[in-house]
Structures are given as structure tokens and as C-alpha cells.
C-alpha atoms as a PDB file:
ATOM      1  CA  UNK A   1      88.628  78.343 124.812  1.00  0.00           C
ATOM      2  CA  UNK A   2      92.053  76.963 123.723  1.00  0.00           C
ATOM      3  CA  UNK A   3      94.081  79.580 121.964  1.00  0.00           C
ATOM      4  CA  UNK A   4      97.089  78.575 120.066  1.00  0.00           C
ATOM      5  CA  UNK A   5      99.775  81.082 118.521  1.00  0.00           C
ATOM      6  CA  UNK A   6     101.898  79.233 115.881  1.00  0.00           C
ATOM      7  CA  UNK A   7     104.162  80.059 113.132  1.00  0.00           C
ATOM      8  CA  UNK A   8     102.385  80.998 109.819  1.00  0.00           C
ATOM      9  CA  UNK A   9     102.794  79.055 106.571  1.00  0.00           C
ATOM     10  CA  UNK A  10     101.908  79.635 103.092  1.00  0.00           C
ATOM     11  CA  UNK A  11      98.483  78.080 103.294  1.00  0.00           C
ATOM     12  CA  UNK A  12      97.581  80.791 105.781  1.00  0.00           C
ATOM     13  CA  UNK A  13      98.105  83.649 103.346  1.00  0.00           C
ATOM     14  CA  UNK A  14      94.402  83.665 101.973  1.00  0.00           C
ATOM     15  CA  UNK A  15      93.219  84.323 105.457  1.00  0.00           C
ATOM     16  CA  UNK A  16      95.658  87.016 105.984  1.00  0.00           C
ATOM     17  CA  UNK A  17      94.594  88.647 102.806  1.00  0.00           C
ATOM     18  CA  UNK A  18      90.966  88.674 103.912  1.00  0.00           C
ATOM     19  CA  UNK A  19      92.200  90.210 107.030  1.00  0.00           C
ATOM     20  CA  UNK A  20      93.991  92.927 105.618  1.00  0.00           C
ATOM     21  CA  UNK A  21      91.276  93.439 102.898  1.00  0.00           C
ATOM     22  CA  UNK A  22      88.796  93.745 105.904  1.00  0.00           C
ATOM     23  CA  UNK A  23      90.903  96.240 107.740  1.00  0.00           C
ATOM     24  CA  UNK A  24      91.219  98.516 104.506  1.00  0.00           C
ATOM     25  CA  UNK A  25      87.498  98.328 103.734  1.00  0.00           C
ATOM     26  CA  UNK A  26      86.628  98.993 107.349  1.00  0.00           C
ATOM     27  CA  UNK A  27      89.142 101.488 108.451  1.00  0.00           C
ATOM     28  CA  UNK A  28      90.572 103.053 105.351  1.00  0.00           C
ATOM     29  CA  UNK A  29      88.238 102.650 102.433  1.00  0.00           C
ATOM     30  CA  UNK A  30      89.754 105.725 100.635  1.00  0.00           C
ATOM     31  CA  UNK A  31      92.886 103.626 100.267  1.00  0.00           C
ATOM     32  CA  UNK A  32      91.372 100.594  98.924  1.00  0.00           C
ATOM     33  CA  UNK A  33      92.404 101.314  95.082  1.00  0.00           C
ATOM     34  CA  UNK A  34      96.065 101.810  96.190  1.00  0.00           C
ATOM     35  CA  UNK A  35      96.082  99.018  98.538  1.00  0.00           C
ATOM     36  CA  UNK A  36      94.638  96.678  95.558  1.00  0.00           C
ATOM     37  CA  UNK A  37      97.370  98.138  93.085  1.00  0.00           C
ATOM     38  CA  UNK A  38     100.100  97.271  95.574  1.00  0.00           C
ATOM     39  CA  UNK A  39      98.846  93.676  96.059  1.00  0.00           C
ATOM     40  CA  UNK A  40     102.047  91.986  94.891  1.00  0.00           C
ATOM     41  CA  UNK A  41     104.260  94.219  97.179  1.00  0.00           C
ATOM     42  CA  UNK A  42     102.016  93.131 100.035  1.00  0.00           C
ATOM     43  CA  UNK A  43     102.136  89.274  99.173  1.00  0.00           C
ATOM     44  CA  UNK A  44     106.084  89.700  98.773  1.00  0.00           C
ATOM     45  CA  UNK A  45     106.283  91.345 102.297  1.00  0.00           C
ATOM     46  CA  UNK A  46     104.048  88.549 103.879  1.00  0.00           C
ATOM     47  CA  UNK A  47     106.085  85.551 102.068  1.00  0.00           C
ATOM     48  CA  UNK A  48     109.708  87.112 102.688  1.00  0.00           C
ATOM     49  CA  UNK A  49     108.756  87.737 106.248  1.00  0.00           C
ATOM     50  CA  UNK A  50     106.944  84.392 106.939  1.00  0.00           C
ATOM     51  CA  UNK A  51     109.259  83.634 109.694  1.00  0.00           C
ATOM     52  CA  UNK A  52     107.919  86.784 111.669  1.00  0.00           C
ATOM     53  CA  UNK A  53     104.373  85.819 110.839  1.00  0.00           C
ATOM     54  CA  UNK A  54     102.071  84.368 113.670  1.00  0.00           C
ATOM     55  CA  UNK A  55      98.848  82.946 113.530  1.00  0.00           C
ATOM     56  CA  UNK A  56      96.213  82.584 116.230  1.00  0.00           C
ATOM     57  CA  UNK A  57      93.881  79.794 116.055  1.00  0.00           C
ATOM     58  CA  UNK A  58      91.001  78.689 118.566  1.00  0.00           C
ATOM     59  CA  UNK A  59      89.663  75.055 118.117  1.00  0.00           C
ATOM     60  CA  UNK A  60      90.859  74.957 114.474  1.00  0.00           C
ATOM     61  CA  UNK A  61      89.351  78.363 113.695  1.00  0.00           C
ATOM     62  CA  UNK A  62      91.460  81.132 112.235  1.00  0.00           C
ATOM     63  CA  UNK A  63      91.480  83.959 115.043  1.00  0.00           C
ATOM     64  CA  UNK A  64      94.215  86.343 113.993  1.00  0.00           C
ATOM     65  CA  UNK A  65      97.530  87.108 112.868  1.00  0.00           C
ATOM     66  CA  UNK A  66     100.558  89.307 113.329  1.00  0.00           C
ATOM     67  CA  UNK A  67     103.699  90.332 111.172  1.00  0.00           C
ATOM     68  CA  UNK A  68     106.833  92.128 112.253  1.00  0.00           C
ATOM     69  CA  UNK A  69     109.734  93.119 110.326  1.00  0.00           C
ATOM     70  CA  UNK A  70     113.377  94.116 111.473  1.00  0.00           C
ATOM     71  CA  UNK A  71     113.841  97.746 110.540  1.00  0.00           C
ATOM     72  CA  UNK A  72     117.329  99.068 111.629  1.00  0.00           C
ATOM     73  CA  UNK A  73     117.608  98.650 115.265  1.00  0.00           C
ATOM     74  CA  UNK A  74     113.842  98.231 115.761  1.00  0.00           C
ATOM     75  CA  UNK A  75     111.471  95.226 115.438  1.00  0.00           C
ATOM     76  CA  UNK A  76     108.371  97.058 113.922  1.00  0.00           C
ATOM     77  CA  UNK A  77     105.009  95.678 113.894  1.00  0.00           C
ATOM     78  CA  UNK A  78     103.331  95.899 110.740  1.00  0.00           C
ATOM     79  CA  UNK A  79      99.998  94.428 111.197  1.00  0.00           C
ATOM     80  CA  UNK A  80      98.039  92.869 114.129  1.00  0.00           C
ATOM     81  CA  UNK A  81      94.671  91.672 113.105  1.00  0.00           C
ATOM     82  CA  UNK A  82      92.010  89.842 115.211  1.00  0.00           C
ATOM     83  CA  UNK A  83      88.998  88.087 113.243  1.00  0.00           C
ATOM     84  CA  UNK A  84      85.743  90.173 114.393  1.00  0.00           C
ATOM     85  CA  UNK A  85      84.086  86.919 116.244  1.00  0.00           C
ATOM     86  CA  UNK A  86      87.204  86.729 118.431  1.00  0.00           C
ATOM     87  CA  UNK A  87      87.849  90.199 119.517  1.00  0.00           C
ATOM     88  CA  UNK A  88      88.049  91.489 122.914  1.00  0.00           C
ATOM     89  CA  UNK A  89      88.961  87.750 124.107  1.00  0.00           C
ATOM     90  CA  UNK A  90      92.740  88.075 124.559  1.00  0.00           C
ATOM     91  CA  UNK A  91      93.692  87.101 121.089  1.00  0.00           C
ATOM     92  CA  UNK A  92      95.446  90.506 120.200  1.00  0.00           C
ATOM     93  CA  UNK A  93      97.220  90.317 123.448  1.00  0.00           C
ATOM     94  CA  UNK A  94      98.741  87.200 123.047  1.00  0.00           C
ATOM     95  CA  UNK A  95      99.792  87.947 119.288  1.00  0.00           C
ATOM     96  CA  UNK A  96     101.380  91.193 120.702  1.00  0.00           C
ATOM     97  CA  UNK A  97     103.317  89.153 123.385  1.00  0.00           C
ATOM     98  CA  UNK A  98     104.168  86.683 120.613  1.00  0.00           C
ATOM     99  CA  UNK A  99     105.626  89.502 118.557  1.00  0.00           C
ATOM    100  CA  UNK A 100     107.516  91.020 121.586  1.00  0.00           C
ATOM    101  CA  UNK A 101     108.889  87.390 122.704  1.00  0.00           C
ATOM    102  CA  UNK A 102     109.862  86.465 119.006  1.00  0.00           C
ATOM    103  CA  UNK A 103     111.752  89.967 118.585  1.00  0.00           C
ATOM    104  CA  UNK A 104     113.394  89.659 121.714  1.00  0.00           C
ATOM    105  CA  UNK A 105     114.603  86.187 121.015  1.00  0.00           C
ATOM    106  CA  UNK A 106     116.118  87.325 117.763  1.00  0.00           C
ATOM    107  CA  UNK A 107     118.048  90.236 119.699  1.00  0.00           C
ATOM    108  CA  UNK A 108     115.957  93.210 119.092  1.00  0.00           C
ATOM    109  CA  UNK A 109     115.667  95.384 122.387  1.00  0.00           C
ATOM    110  CA  UNK A 110     113.494  98.456 120.513  1.00  0.00           C
ATOM    111  CA  UNK A 111     109.970  97.740 119.243  1.00  0.00           C
ATOM    112  CA  UNK A 112     107.940 100.108 117.058  1.00  0.00           C
ATOM    113  CA  UNK A 113     104.398 100.284 115.546  1.00  0.00           C
ATOM    114  CA  UNK A 114     101.979 102.504 114.156  1.00  0.00           C
ATOM    115  CA  UNK A 115      98.252 103.001 114.677  1.00  0.00           C
ATOM    116  CA  UNK A 116      95.320 105.016 113.873  1.00  0.00           C
ATOM    117  CA  UNK A 117      94.206 107.362 116.599  1.00  0.00           C
ATOM    118  CA  UNK A 118      90.705 106.022 116.473  1.00  0.00           C
ATOM    119  CA  UNK A 119      91.705 102.332 116.594  1.00  0.00           C
ATOM    120  CA  UNK A 120      90.491 100.558 119.933  1.00  0.00           C
ATOM    121  CA  UNK A 121      93.881  98.477 119.767  1.00  0.00           C
ATOM    122  CA  UNK A 122      95.734 101.751 121.202  1.00  0.00           C
ATOM    123  CA  UNK A 123      94.621 100.698 124.675  1.00  0.00           C
ATOM    124  CA  UNK A 124      96.038  97.271 124.244  1.00  0.00           C
ATOM    125  CA  UNK A 125      99.331  98.759 122.970  1.00  0.00           C
ATOM    126  CA  UNK A 126      99.544 101.188 125.808  1.00  0.00           C
ATOM    127  CA  UNK A 127      98.673  98.512 128.450  1.00  0.00           C
ATOM    128  CA  UNK A 128     101.720  96.485 127.057  1.00  0.00           C
ATOM    129  CA  UNK A 129     104.023  99.517 127.840  1.00  0.00           C
ATOM    130  CA  UNK A 130     104.274 101.030 124.307  1.00  0.00           C
ATOM    131  CA  UNK A 131     104.471 105.086 124.516  1.00  0.00           C
ATOM    132  CA  UNK A 132     103.315 107.316 121.780  1.00  0.00           C
ATOM    133  CA  UNK A 133     106.222 109.209 120.513  1.00  0.00           C
ATOM    134  CA  UNK A 134     105.068 111.074 117.657  1.00  0.00           C
ATOM    135  CA  UNK A 135     102.344 111.453 114.830  1.00  0.00           C
ATOM    136  CA  UNK A 136     103.576 109.928 111.417  1.00  0.00           C
ATOM    137  CA  UNK A 137     102.103 109.736 107.941  1.00  0.00           C
ATOM    138  CA  UNK A 138      98.331 109.886 107.543  1.00  0.00           C
ATOM    139  CA  UNK A 139      97.873 110.968 111.157  1.00  0.00           C
ATOM    140  CA  UNK A 140      99.126 107.465 112.431  1.00  0.00           C
ATOM    141  CA  UNK A 141     100.527 107.344 116.041  1.00  0.00           C
ATOM    142  CA  UNK A 142     103.772 105.867 116.462  1.00  0.00           C
ATOM    143  CA  UNK A 143     104.641 104.122 119.603  1.00  0.00           C
ATOM    144  CA  UNK A 144     107.839 102.581 120.797  1.00  0.00           C
ATOM    145  CA  UNK A 145     108.878 100.348 123.638  1.00  0.00           C
ATOM    146  CA  UNK A 146     111.918  98.883 124.952  1.00  0.00           C
ATOM    147  CA  UNK A 147     112.425  95.425 125.878  1.00  0.00           C
END
């Protein structure tokens, strides 16, 4: 399995949309209406931060993506999604490593992310050295790590 992580381009946006939609429908179905009503804001965030959006591809198949944004002194991971057929195969870890490397290359030393307490990705974040520092909005756990 040849995993490649590359810079996103505009033609990746439909796959990112499908990934985000899948997340909402699976994990937060009660927020579907508000997510759809904010679609323009999501699209703006994706396009304005295209340089912080990474795509994972395995043999020409879209395997996942991650997006981070600068937030003060932090590089904040906004989303990391692995397509269902590629979960538990190292794709998430590679996308997380790409985020950390990219943030470090842009001068960030502090990383932050939020995750639902029941999301199995928590283990990946903890294994990468992220520590839970508090609970935020909607019960999301806030994790931080220094580089």
C-alpha cells in the first residue's frame, strides 16, 4: 500500500465535502441542519486555508485529509478525516504527522485540537503526545502539544 500525503487542490473540495458530511451524519446528526446552513462558511475556510489542507491518497484512491489553521500562537487542527475503507491503516497517523511537520515549518511550537470523547481518534492523538487540557463547547475535549 503506497500512501502519499500531498497538498490539497481545489479539485479535492468535493471529496472533502463528502468527508465532512459523513462525519456530521455519523457523529453529530443533530447538527446536520446548522452544518448545512453554514456550508458557505465551511467552503470559505477550506479555500482560504488550502495551503494548510493535506490529502492522503493510496493508489489514486482518496484516503483522507486534514486541515489546520493558525490561531494566535497555536496551529489548530480543524479536521482530520480518514475514509472508512482506510481506517486503522496508518492514514490518520500520517496526516497527523504532516500537520505537525507543516506547523513546525511555519514556525509554530504549540498545537491544539478538539475531539469528541467517544471518538476513537483520541488514542492516536494521545499516542502522538497530545495531552487533554480541558473540556470545551459541546463536550469536546481540548488537546494540546508543544513541538
